[in-house]
PDB file of C-alpha atoms in Angstrom:
ATOM      1  CA  MET A  26       0.174  -0.228  -0.039  1.00 65.00           C
ATOM      2  CA  ARG A  27       2.321   2.283   0.871  1.00 73.00           C
ATOM      3  CA  ARG A  28       4.894   2.067  -2.233  1.00 76.00           C
ATOM      4  CA  TYR A  29       1.251   2.559  -4.544  1.00 71.00           C
ATOM      5  CA  VAL A  30       0.510   5.399  -2.214  1.00 73.00           C
ATOM      6  CA  LEU A  31       4.118   6.830  -3.174  1.00 79.00           C
ATOM      7  CA  ARG A  32       4.320   5.722  -6.233  1.00 79.00           C
ATOM      8  CA  ARG A  33       0.045   7.056  -6.873  1.00 76.00           C
ATOM      9  CA  LEU A  34       2.051  10.898  -5.877  1.00 79.00           C
ATOM     10  CA  LEU A  35       5.002  10.819  -7.239  1.00 84.00           C
ATOM     11  CA  GLN A  36       2.745  10.415 -10.757  1.00 83.00           C
ATOM     12  CA  ALA A  37       0.743  13.337  -9.874  1.00 84.00           C
ATOM     13  CA  VAL A  38       4.272  16.271  -9.728  1.00 87.00           C
ATOM     14  CA  PRO A  39       4.313  15.900 -13.453  1.00 89.00           C
ATOM     15  CA  VAL A  40       0.556  16.514 -13.682  1.00 87.00           C
ATOM     16  CA  PHE A  41       0.530  19.402 -11.862  1.00 89.00           C
ATOM     17  CA  VAL A  42       3.551  20.680 -12.939  1.00 89.00           C
ATOM     18  CA  GLY A  43       1.540  20.622 -16.234  1.00 90.00           C
ATOM     19  CA  THR A  44      -1.533  22.257 -15.836  1.00 88.00           C
ATOM     20  CA  THR A  45      -0.014  25.220 -13.667  1.00 89.00           C
ATOM     21  CA  LEU A  46       1.609  25.568 -16.471  1.00 90.00           C
ATOM     22  CA  LEU A  47      -0.113  26.126 -18.865  1.00 90.00           C
ATOM     23  CA  VAL A  48      -3.107  27.816 -16.607  1.00 87.00           C
ATOM     24  CA  TYR A  49       0.346  30.287 -16.159  1.00 87.00           C
ATOM     25  CA  ALA A  50       1.210  30.786 -19.525  1.00 87.00           C
ATOM     26  CA  MET A  51      -3.070  31.059 -20.687  1.00 85.00           C
ATOM     27  CA  VAL A  52      -3.375  33.639 -17.991  1.00 82.00           C
ATOM     28  CA  PHE A  53      -0.487  35.821 -18.368  1.00 78.00           C
ATOM     29  CA  ALA A  54      -0.264  35.709 -22.359  1.00 72.00           C
ATOM     30  CA  LEU A  55      -3.604  37.321 -21.574  1.00 68.00           C
ATOM     31  CA  PRO A  56      -3.343  40.831 -23.953  1.00 68.00           C
ATOM     32  CA  GLY A  57      -3.386  44.016 -21.793  1.00 68.00           C
ATOM     33  CA  ASP A  58      -1.166  45.385 -18.910  1.00 68.00           C
ATOM     34  CA  PRO A  59      -1.802  44.395 -15.479  1.00 73.00           C
ATOM     35  CA  ILE A  60      -0.303  47.042 -14.202  1.00 72.00           C
ATOM     36  CA  GLN A  61      -2.057  50.195 -16.375  1.00 69.00           C
ATOM     37  CA  ALA A  62      -5.594  48.465 -15.644  1.00 68.00           C
ATOM     38  CA  LEU A  63      -5.151  48.690 -11.522  1.00 68.00           C
ATOM     39  CA  ALA A  64      -5.331  52.784 -12.579  1.00 66.00           C
ATOM     40  CA  GLY A  65      -8.439  52.248 -15.468  1.00 68.00           C
ATOM     41  CA  ASP A  66      -8.384  55.206 -17.648  1.00 69.00           C
ATOM     42  CA  LYS A  67      -5.863  57.018 -15.871  1.00 72.00           C
ATOM     43  CA  PRO A  68      -2.777  57.941 -17.104  1.00 75.00           C
ATOM     44  CA  VAL A  69      -0.026  55.949 -15.253  1.00 72.00           C
ATOM     45  CA  PRO A  70       3.624  57.072 -15.661  1.00 78.00           C
ATOM     46  CA  GLU A  71       6.043  54.791 -17.413  1.00 75.00           C
ATOM     47  CA  SER A  72       9.043  55.031 -13.828  1.00 78.00           C
ATOM     48  CA  VAL A  73       6.008  53.921 -12.056  1.00 75.00           C
ATOM     49  CA  LEU A  74       5.027  51.045 -15.277  1.00 74.00           C
ATOM     50  CA  ARG A  75       8.344  50.410 -15.073  1.00 80.00           C
ATOM     51  CA  THR A  76       9.065  49.789 -11.072  1.00 82.00           C
ATOM     52  CA  MET A  77       6.315  47.565 -11.047  1.00 79.00           C
ATOM     53  CA  ARG A  78       6.445  44.960 -14.304  1.00 79.00           C
ATOM     54  CA  ASP A  79      10.017  45.172 -11.694  1.00 80.00           C
ATOM     55  CA  ARG A  80       8.711  44.148  -8.726  1.00 81.00           C
ATOM     56  CA  TYR A  81       6.361  41.358  -9.636  1.00 78.00           C
ATOM     57  CA  ASN A  82       8.966  40.151 -12.812  1.00 78.00           C
ATOM     58  CA  LEU A  83       6.021  40.883 -15.543  1.00 77.00           C
ATOM     59  CA  ASP A  84       9.454  41.850 -18.282  1.00 77.00           C
ATOM     60  CA  ASP A  85      10.723  38.301 -17.817  1.00 80.00           C
ATOM     61  CA  PRO A  86      10.432  35.435 -20.077  1.00 85.00           C
ATOM     62  CA  LEU A  87       7.411  33.196 -18.986  1.00 83.00           C
ATOM     63  CA  PRO A  88       9.444  29.908 -17.758  1.00 87.00           C
ATOM     64  CA  LEU A  89      11.480  32.231 -15.823  1.00 88.00           C
ATOM     65  CA  GLN A  90       8.367  33.825 -14.283  1.00 87.00           C
ATOM     66  CA  TYR A  91       6.829  30.437 -13.512  1.00 89.00           C
ATOM     67  CA  GLY A  92       9.846  29.524 -12.287  1.00 89.00           C
ATOM     68  CA  GLU A  93      10.097  31.416  -9.512  1.00 88.00           C
ATOM     69  CA  TYR A  94       6.017  31.362  -8.929  1.00 88.00           C
ATOM     70  CA  MET A  95       6.686  27.248  -8.573  1.00 90.00           C
ATOM     71  CA  TRP A  96       9.941  28.583  -6.227  1.00 89.00           C
ATOM     72  CA  GLY A  97       7.562  30.426  -4.011  1.00 88.00           C
ATOM     73  CA  LEU A  98       5.071  28.153  -4.091  1.00 88.00           C
ATOM     74  CA  LEU A  99       7.211  25.552  -3.197  1.00 87.00           C
ATOM     75  CA  HIS A 100       8.286  27.761   0.320  1.00 85.00           C
ATOM     76  CA  GLY A 101       4.203  28.212   0.787  1.00 85.00           C
ATOM     77  CA  ARG A 102       3.823  31.416  -0.875  1.00 86.00           C
ATOM     78  CA  LEU A 103       1.174  31.471  -3.764  1.00 86.00           C
ATOM     79  CA  GLY A 104       1.865  34.776  -4.469  1.00 83.00           C
ATOM     80  CA  GLU A 105       1.174  38.613  -4.160  1.00 85.00           C
ATOM     81  CA  ASN A 106      -1.483  40.536  -5.909  1.00 85.00           C
ATOM     82  CA  TYR A 107      -0.799  43.655  -8.217  1.00 80.00           C
ATOM     83  CA  ASP A 108      -2.056  45.987  -4.992  1.00 79.00           C
ATOM     84  CA  GLY A 109       0.330  44.513  -2.785  1.00 80.00           C
ATOM     85  CA  ARG A 110      -2.093  41.709  -1.189  1.00 83.00           C
ATOM     86  CA  GLN A 111      -1.249  38.346  -0.268  1.00 87.00           C
ATOM     87  CA  VAL A 112      -3.348  36.301  -2.444  1.00 87.00           C
ATOM     88  CA  ALA A 113      -3.656  33.423   0.109  1.00 87.00           C
ATOM     89  CA  GLU A 114      -4.828  36.004   2.232  1.00 86.00           C
ATOM     90  CA  MET A 115      -6.993  37.041  -0.460  1.00 84.00           C
ATOM     91  CA  LEU A 116      -8.666  33.238  -0.900  1.00 84.00           C
ATOM     92  CA  GLY A 117      -8.531  32.378   2.880  1.00 81.00           C
ATOM     93  CA  GLY A 118     -11.647  33.815   3.706  1.00 76.00           C
ATOM     94  CA  ARG A 119     -13.147  32.458   0.011  1.00 84.00           C
ATOM     95  CA  TRP A 120     -12.189  29.050   0.516  1.00 85.00           C
ATOM     96  CA  THR A 121     -15.128  27.632   2.781  1.00 86.00           C
ATOM     97  CA  VAL A 122     -17.768  28.749   1.228  1.00 89.00           C
ATOM     98  CA  THR A 123     -16.971  27.029  -2.099  1.00 88.00           C
ATOM     99  CA  ALA A 124     -15.677  24.292  -0.085  1.00 87.00           C
ATOM    100  CA  LEU A 125     -19.059  24.228   1.729  1.00 90.00           C
ATOM    101  CA  LEU A 126     -20.791  24.643  -1.444  1.00 91.00           C
ATOM    102  CA  ALA A 127     -18.640  21.655  -3.152  1.00 90.00           C
ATOM    103  CA  VAL A 128     -19.266  19.365  -0.200  1.00 91.00           C
ATOM    104  CA  THR A 129     -23.303  20.013   0.282  1.00 93.00           C
ATOM    105  CA  ALA A 130     -23.418  19.615  -3.766  1.00 93.00           C
ATOM    106  CA  TRP A 131     -20.887  15.837  -4.008  1.00 92.00           C
ATOM    107  CA  LEU A 132     -23.376  14.733  -0.785  1.00 94.00           C
ATOM    108  CA  PHE A 133     -26.691  15.457  -2.716  1.00 94.00           C
ATOM    109  CA  GLU A 134     -24.936  13.902  -5.914  1.00 92.00           C
ATOM    110  CA  LEU A 135     -23.952  10.721  -4.305  1.00 92.00           C
ATOM    111  CA  ALA A 136     -27.070  10.495  -1.719  1.00 94.00           C
ATOM    112  CA  VAL A 137     -29.526  11.136  -4.436  1.00 94.00           C
ATOM    113  CA  GLY A 138     -28.016  10.042  -7.764  1.00 93.00           C
ATOM    114  CA  VAL A 139     -27.463   6.741  -5.798  1.00 93.00           C
ATOM    115  CA  ALA A 140     -31.390   6.463  -4.570  1.00 93.00           C
ATOM    116  CA  LEU A 141     -32.374   6.696  -7.858  1.00 94.00           C
ATOM    117  CA  GLY A 142     -30.108   4.823  -9.706  1.00 93.00           C
ATOM    118  CA  VAL A 143     -30.831   1.641  -7.514  1.00 92.00           C
ATOM    119  CA  TRP A 144     -34.716   2.300  -7.666  1.00 92.00           C
ATOM    120  CA  ALA A 145     -34.606   2.509 -11.629  1.00 92.00           C
ATOM    121  CA  GLY A 146     -32.077  -0.522 -11.216  1.00 90.00           C
ATOM    122  CA  LEU A 147     -34.244  -2.371  -9.192  1.00 88.00           C
ATOM    123  CA  ARG A 148     -36.942  -2.056 -11.946  1.00 89.00           C
ATOM    124  CA  ARG A 149     -35.509  -1.693 -15.099  1.00 87.00           C
ATOM    125  CA  GLY A 150     -37.981  -1.126 -18.073  1.00 85.00           C
ATOM    126  CA  ARG A 151     -40.769  -0.675 -15.934  1.00 90.00           C
ATOM    127  CA  LEU A 152     -42.493   2.646 -15.302  1.00 91.00           C
ATOM    128  CA  ALA A 153     -39.947   4.031 -12.546  1.00 90.00           C
ATOM    129  CA  ASP A 154     -36.800   3.643 -15.134  1.00 90.00           C
ATOM    130  CA  THR A 155     -38.063   5.564 -17.431  1.00 92.00           C
ATOM    131  CA  LEU A 156     -38.826   7.770 -15.138  1.00 93.00           C
ATOM    132  CA  VAL A 157     -35.784   8.829 -13.780  1.00 93.00           C
ATOM    133  CA  LEU A 158     -34.379   8.586 -17.194  1.00 92.00           C
ATOM    134  CA  GLY A 159     -36.487  11.248 -18.508  1.00 93.00           C
ATOM    135  CA  GLY A 160     -36.300  13.186 -15.266  1.00 93.00           C
ATOM    136  CA  THR A 161     -32.280  13.122 -15.462  1.00 93.00           C
ATOM    137  CA  THR A 162     -32.036  13.174 -18.970  1.00 92.00           C
ATOM    138  CA  LEU A 163     -33.696  17.109 -18.568  1.00 92.00           C
ATOM    139  CA  LEU A 164     -31.300  17.734 -15.627  1.00 90.00           C
ATOM    140  CA  ILE A 165     -28.715  16.909 -18.402  1.00 90.00           C
ATOM    141  CA  ALA A 166     -30.264  19.859 -21.254  1.00 90.00           C
ATOM    142  CA  VAL A 167     -30.990  22.959 -18.738  1.00 90.00           C
ATOM    143  CA  PRO A 168     -28.260  24.976 -18.302  1.00 87.00           C
ATOM    144  CA  VAL A 169     -26.990  25.803 -14.557  1.00 86.00           C
ATOM    145  CA  PHE A 170     -27.937  29.162 -14.611  1.00 85.00           C
ATOM    146  CA  VAL A 171     -31.482  28.462 -16.187  1.00 90.00           C
ATOM    147  CA  LEU A 172     -31.922  25.835 -13.792  1.00 90.00           C
ATOM    148  CA  GLY A 173     -30.605  28.372 -10.805  1.00 89.00           C
ATOM    149  CA  SER A 174     -32.736  31.019 -11.601  1.00 89.00           C
ATOM    150  CA  ALA A 175     -36.336  28.816 -11.772  1.00 91.00           C
ATOM    151  CA  ALA A 176     -35.464  26.865  -8.578  1.00 90.00           C
ATOM    152  CA  GLN A 177     -34.407  30.544  -6.826  1.00 89.00           C
ATOM    153  CA  ALA A 178     -37.538  32.239  -8.341  1.00 90.00           C
ATOM    154  CA  LEU A 179     -40.181  28.849  -6.405  1.00 90.00           C
ATOM    155  CA  PHE A 180     -38.127  27.340  -3.702  1.00 90.00           C
ATOM    156  CA  GLY A 181     -36.358  30.836  -2.392  1.00 85.00           C
ATOM    157  CA  LEU A 182     -38.826  33.619  -3.867  1.00 86.00           C
ATOM    158  CA  ARG A 183     -42.603  32.113  -4.468  1.00 88.00           C
ATOM    159  CA  TRP A 184     -42.544  29.328  -1.658  1.00 89.00           C
ATOM    160  CA  GLN A 185     -40.172  31.004   0.369  1.00 87.00           C
ATOM    161  CA  ILE A 186     -38.314  26.931   1.234  1.00 88.00           C
ATOM    162  CA  PHE A 187     -34.718  28.727   1.342  1.00 88.00           C
ATOM    163  CA  PRO A 188     -32.398  31.665   1.518  1.00 87.00           C
ATOM    164  CA  THR A 189     -32.382  33.415  -1.778  1.00 83.00           C
ATOM    165  CA  ALA A 190     -29.167  34.551  -1.537  1.00 82.00           C
ATOM    166  CA  GLY A 191     -26.425  35.091   0.380  1.00 79.00           C
ATOM    167  CA  ALA A 192     -24.376  32.234   3.451  1.00 77.00           C
ATOM    168  CA  ASP A 193     -25.634  34.336   6.371  1.00 79.00           C
ATOM    169  CA  ALA A 194     -27.805  30.996   6.677  1.00 79.00           C
ATOM    170  CA  GLY A 195     -25.050  29.339   6.910  1.00 80.00           C
ATOM    171  CA  TRP A 196     -24.499  25.543   6.848  1.00 84.00           C
ATOM    172  CA  PRO A 197     -26.230  23.497   5.834  1.00 83.00           C
ATOM    173  CA  VAL A 198     -29.309  25.662   5.465  1.00 85.00           C
ATOM    174  CA  GLY A 199     -27.493  28.398   3.293  1.00 86.00           C
ATOM    175  CA  TYR A 200     -25.753  25.884   0.938  1.00 90.00           C
ATOM    176  CA  LEU A 201     -28.954  23.217   0.225  1.00 91.00           C
ATOM    177  CA  LEU A 202     -30.593  25.366  -2.238  1.00 92.00           C
ATOM    178  CA  PRO A 203     -27.755  26.416  -4.928  1.00 92.00           C
ATOM    179  CA  GLY A 204     -26.278  22.974  -3.904  1.00 92.00           C
ATOM    180  CA  MET A 205     -28.806  21.028  -5.092  1.00 93.00           C
ATOM    181  CA  VAL A 206     -28.476  23.313  -7.995  1.00 92.00           C
ATOM    182  CA  LEU A 207     -24.618  22.936  -8.452  1.00 91.00           C
ATOM    183  CA  GLY A 208     -25.130  18.784  -8.011  1.00 92.00           C
ATOM    184  CA  SER A 209     -28.222  18.575 -10.616  1.00 92.00           C
ATOM    185  CA  LEU A 210     -25.628  17.718 -13.746  1.00 90.00           C
ATOM    186  CA  GLY A 211     -23.416  15.039 -10.999  1.00 91.00           C
ATOM    187  CA  LEU A 212     -26.762  13.855  -9.521  1.00 93.00           C
ATOM    188  CA  SER A 213     -28.411  12.220 -13.274  1.00 93.00           C
ATOM    189  CA  TYR A 214     -24.729  10.707 -14.400  1.00 94.00           C
ATOM    190  CA  VAL A 215     -24.324   8.768 -10.507  1.00 94.00           C
ATOM    191  CA  ALA A 216     -27.748   7.691 -10.997  1.00 94.00           C
ATOM    192  CA  ARG A 217     -27.684   6.910 -14.786  1.00 93.00           C
ATOM    193  CA  LEU A 218     -23.908   5.126 -13.591  1.00 93.00           C
ATOM    194  CA  THR A 219     -25.807   2.895 -10.690  1.00 93.00           C
ATOM    195  CA  ARG A 220     -28.792   1.718 -12.716  1.00 92.00           C
ATOM    196  CA  THR A 221     -26.610   0.802 -15.387  1.00 91.00           C
ATOM    197  CA  GLY A 222     -24.436  -1.282 -12.739  1.00 90.00           C
ATOM    198  CA  LEU A 223     -26.636  -2.432 -11.021  1.00 90.00           C
ATOM    199  CA  ALA A 224     -28.834  -3.850 -13.815  1.00 87.00           C
ATOM    200  CA  GLU A 225     -26.186  -5.026 -15.177  1.00 88.00           C
ATOM    201  CA  ASN A 226     -25.013  -6.641 -12.226  1.00 85.00           C
ATOM    202  CA  LEU A 227     -27.936  -8.232 -10.994  1.00 85.00           C
ATOM    203  CA  ARG A 228     -27.413 -10.462 -14.306  1.00 84.00           C
ATOM    204  CA  ALA A 229     -24.351 -11.692 -13.185  1.00 83.00           C
ATOM    205  CA  ASP A 230     -23.957 -14.958 -12.346  1.00 82.00           C
ATOM    206  CA  TYR A 231     -22.026 -14.675  -9.089  1.00 81.00           C
ATOM    207  CA  VAL A 232     -25.660 -13.046  -7.978  1.00 81.00           C
ATOM    208  CA  ARG A 233     -27.697 -16.165  -9.066  1.00 82.00           C
ATOM    209  CA  THR A 234     -25.622 -17.827  -7.421  1.00 83.00           C
ATOM    210  CA  ALA A 235     -26.014 -16.213  -3.710  1.00 81.00           C
ATOM    211  CA  THR A 236     -29.738 -16.485  -4.574  1.00 81.00           C
ATOM    212  CA  ALA A 237     -29.554 -19.367  -4.885  1.00 82.00           C
ATOM    213  CA  LYS A 238     -27.712 -20.103  -1.079  1.00 82.00           C
ATOM    214  CA  GLY A 239     -30.774 -18.008  -0.033  1.00 82.00           C
ATOM    215  CA  LEU A 240     -29.430 -15.415   0.899  1.00 80.00           C
ATOM    216  CA  SER A 241     -32.886 -12.502   0.944  1.00 80.00           C
ATOM    217  CA  ARG A 242     -32.640 -10.099  -1.914  1.00 79.00           C
ATOM    218  CA  VAL A 243     -32.034  -7.350   0.245  1.00 81.00           C
ATOM    219  CA  ARG A 244     -28.288  -9.140   1.120  1.00 83.00           C
ATOM    220  CA  VAL A 245     -27.780  -9.719  -2.109  1.00 82.00           C
ATOM    221  CA  VAL A 246     -28.197  -6.278  -3.817  1.00 83.00           C
ATOM    222  CA  GLY A 247     -26.750  -4.311  -1.439  1.00 78.00           C
ATOM    223  CA  ARG A 248     -23.469  -6.813  -0.438  1.00 77.00           C
ATOM    224  CA  HIS A 249     -22.949  -7.928  -3.896  1.00 75.00           C
ATOM    225  CA  ALA A 250     -24.944  -6.739  -6.784  1.00 82.00           C
ATOM    226  CA  LEU A 251     -25.034  -3.107  -5.241  1.00 83.00           C
ATOM    227  CA  ARG A 252     -21.263  -3.619  -4.029  1.00 81.00           C
ATOM    228  CA  ASN A 253     -19.142  -4.121  -7.621  1.00 80.00           C
ATOM    229  CA  SER A 254     -21.543  -1.295  -9.536  1.00 84.00           C
ATOM    230  CA  LEU A 255     -20.214   1.741  -7.333  1.00 84.00           C
ATOM    231  CA  ILE A 256     -16.725   1.755  -8.667  1.00 82.00           C
ATOM    232  CA  PRO A 257     -17.546   3.778 -11.537  1.00 85.00           C
ATOM    233  CA  VAL A 258     -19.766   5.586  -9.632  1.00 88.00           C
ATOM    234  CA  VAL A 259     -16.738   6.241  -7.437  1.00 84.00           C
ATOM    235  CA  THR A 260     -14.605   6.968  -9.854  1.00 83.00           C
ATOM    236  CA  TYR A 261     -17.112   9.431 -11.717  1.00 88.00           C
ATOM    237  CA  LEU A 262     -17.611  11.251  -7.964  1.00 87.00           C
ATOM    238  CA  GLY A 263     -13.876  11.350  -7.896  1.00 81.00           C
ATOM    239  CA  VAL A 264     -12.913  13.640 -10.556  1.00 80.00           C
ATOM    240  CA  ASP A 265     -16.687  15.456 -10.516  1.00 86.00           C
ATOM    241  CA  PHE A 266     -15.317  16.539  -6.653  1.00 82.00           C
ATOM    242  CA  GLY A 267     -12.736  19.163  -8.560  1.00 77.00           C
ATOM    243  CA  ASN A 268     -15.307  19.991 -11.035  1.00 78.00           C
ATOM    244  CA  LEU A 269     -17.664  21.236  -8.861  1.00 84.00           C
ATOM    245  CA  MET A 270     -15.141  23.393  -6.781  1.00 78.00           C
ATOM    246  CA  GLY A 271     -14.026  25.033  -9.755  1.00 72.00           C
ATOM    247  CA  GLY A 272     -16.955  25.274 -11.676  1.00 71.00           C
ATOM    248  CA  ALA A 273     -18.525  26.743  -8.717  1.00 77.00           C
ATOM    249  CA  ILE A 274     -18.453  30.052 -10.596  1.00 79.00           C
ATOM    250  CA  VAL A 275     -22.478  30.346 -12.165  1.00 83.00           C
ATOM    251  CA  THR A 276     -24.041  29.307  -9.249  1.00 87.00           C
ATOM    252  CA  GLU A 277     -22.302  31.258  -6.936  1.00 86.00           C
ATOM    253  CA  GLY A 278     -22.949  34.308  -8.925  1.00 84.00           C
ATOM    254  CA  ILE A 279     -26.607  33.745  -9.072  1.00 86.00           C
ATOM    255  CA  PHE A 280     -26.830  32.996  -4.893  1.00 89.00           C
ATOM    256  CA  ASN A 281     -24.608  35.604  -4.391  1.00 86.00           C
ATOM    257  CA  LEU A 282     -22.022  33.341  -2.559  1.00 88.00           C
ATOM    258  CA  PRO A 283     -19.024  35.173  -1.847  1.00 87.00           C
ATOM    259  CA  GLY A 284     -16.172  31.935  -3.142  1.00 87.00           C
ATOM    260  CA  ILE A 285     -13.458  31.504  -4.738  1.00 86.00           C
ATOM    261  CA  GLY A 286     -15.419  31.351  -8.310  1.00 81.00           C
ATOM    262  CA  GLN A 287     -16.843  34.676  -7.706  1.00 80.00           C
ATOM    263  CA  GLN A 288     -13.138  35.801  -6.520  1.00 84.00           C
ATOM    264  CA  VAL A 289     -11.719  33.902  -9.183  1.00 83.00           C
ATOM    265  CA  PHE A 290     -13.923  35.929 -12.452  1.00 81.00           C
ATOM    266  CA  GLN A 291     -13.588  39.228 -10.900  1.00 80.00           C
ATOM    267  CA  SER A 292     -10.033  38.582 -10.946  1.00 82.00           C
ATOM    268  CA  ILE A 293     -10.473  37.353 -14.286  1.00 79.00           C
ATOM    269  CA  GLN A 294     -12.670  40.906 -15.150  1.00 77.00           C
ATOM    270  CA  LEU A 295      -9.590  43.114 -13.480  1.00 77.00           C
ATOM    271  CA  LYS A 296      -6.665  41.213 -15.162  1.00 78.00           C
ATOM    272  CA  GLU A 297      -5.106  40.009 -11.156  1.00 82.00           C
ATOM    273  CA  GLY A 298      -3.120  36.671 -12.613  1.00 85.00           C
ATOM    274  CA  PRO A 299      -1.584  35.563  -9.454  1.00 87.00           C
ATOM    275  CA  VAL A 300      -5.504  35.341  -7.885  1.00 88.00           C
ATOM    276  CA  VAL A 301      -6.588  33.415 -11.146  1.00 87.00           C
ATOM    277  CA  VAL A 302      -3.410  31.132 -10.699  1.00 89.00           C
ATOM    278  CA  GLY A 303      -3.214  30.740  -7.161  1.00 89.00           C
ATOM    279  CA  ALA A 304      -6.598  29.525  -6.827  1.00 88.00           C
ATOM    280  CA  VAL A 305      -6.118  27.063 -10.329  1.00 86.00           C
ATOM    281  CA  THR A 306      -3.584  25.758  -7.932  1.00 88.00           C
ATOM    282  CA  VAL A 307      -5.298  25.068  -4.609  1.00 86.00           C
ATOM    283  CA  MET A 308      -7.764  23.230  -7.038  1.00 84.00           C
ATOM    284  CA  VAL A 309      -5.110  21.361  -8.701  1.00 85.00           C
ATOM    285  CA  LEU A 310      -4.035  20.167  -5.737  1.00 86.00           C
ATOM    286  CA  ILE A 311      -7.195  19.174  -4.203  1.00 84.00           C
ATOM    287  CA  PHE A 312      -8.652  17.038  -7.641  1.00 82.00           C
ATOM    288  CA  LEU A 313      -5.053  15.094  -7.025  1.00 83.00           C
ATOM    289  CA  LEU A 314      -5.649  14.050  -3.726  1.00 83.00           C
ATOM    290  CA  VAL A 315      -9.328  13.638  -4.017  1.00 81.00           C
ATOM    291  CA  ASN A 316      -8.543  10.853  -6.823  1.00 78.00           C
ATOM    292  CA  LEU A 317      -5.916   9.042  -4.873  1.00 78.00           C
ATOM    293  CA  ALA A 318      -8.387   8.984  -2.357  1.00 79.00           C
ATOM    294  CA  VAL A 319     -10.653   7.345  -4.876  1.00 77.00           C
ATOM    295  CA  ASP A 320      -8.285   4.601  -6.063  1.00 74.00           C
ATOM    296  CA  LEU A 321      -7.669   3.549  -2.074  1.00 74.00           C
ATOM    297  CA  LEU A 322     -11.602   3.166  -1.632  1.00 74.00           C
ATOM    298  CA  TYR A 323     -11.646   0.605  -5.382  1.00 68.00           C
ATOM    299  CA  GLY A 324     -10.480  -2.424  -2.695  1.00 63.00           C
ATOM    300  CA  LEU A 325     -12.704  -1.622   0.663  1.00 65.00           C
ATOM    301  CA  LEU A 326     -16.111  -2.012  -3.281  1.00 63.00           C
ATOM    302  CA  ASP A 327     -13.548  -5.211  -4.589  1.00 62.00           C
ATOM    303  CA  PRO A 328     -11.155  -7.190  -2.248  1.00 60.00           C
ATOM    304  CA  ARG A 329     -10.015  -8.398  -5.571  1.00 61.00           C
ATOM    305  CA  ILE A 330      -8.226  -5.324  -6.855  1.00 61.00           C
ATOM    306  CA  ARG A 331      -4.997  -5.048  -5.056  1.00 62.00           C
ATOM    307  CA  TYR A 332      -2.474  -2.378  -4.998  1.00 59.00           C
ATOM    308  CA  ARG A 333       0.968  -2.857  -6.259  1.00 61.00           C
TER     309      ARG A 333
END
């Protein structure tokens, strides 16, 4: 197990470097002068521009800029914004909001998606199966900003079941509605994966053998068929957690949540490259760690899997 974890961590290094290099290059290759953007339409003396560019190494070649960024990252620094604020401090208070939103959406996907998938898988070809397939197709087809606006109008304004905006209500009340909106797409895929896997495994030889031995229906489905059916679901959930962290920009905008997505959107508009790169760097790290945890869960779901 230790060798497997060490090997996976070493494999994550080139992925991390390649991803952050690509993001860094895309952000700092954008046209426009970020120093001039701080002043808006006001003229900036050339001496001030030269001083600021020298301070933030904006005149250095891109590989050198990236090397200096990685060197600071190795020492626990996410960099400094063009107005002198530390990126870690700017993002620090917002990580909690985005993390709670992502966890709420992830738990919603897991609980409701698996439940719907089991319900449809046990009734393949019947009305329940048709309802789940049709409903998940509808959720996939509707854009998240349309779904979010409709949910906010109905459940927040008209029926007043959930808060309409902001995080003042705290977790979980203030995050339930935006979490369900953010997790709606993932829920659809989780339900479909669970339904397909369960329907196939119920026809497998080992399930028929377990049934022939006299095991109860609940034990056959829960311990044997469903356990193996959840492997692709766990894979998807591991990948999707990173997508939830990074895809919260629209949802945070609709529900006015002061999270990382909102900060990244504002930073893109203001050409604050260090903030964008710092936020993406942390998201990449979270994505890699979650996928390592998912790989380790495979052994619990399927004892035949061995780590080498």
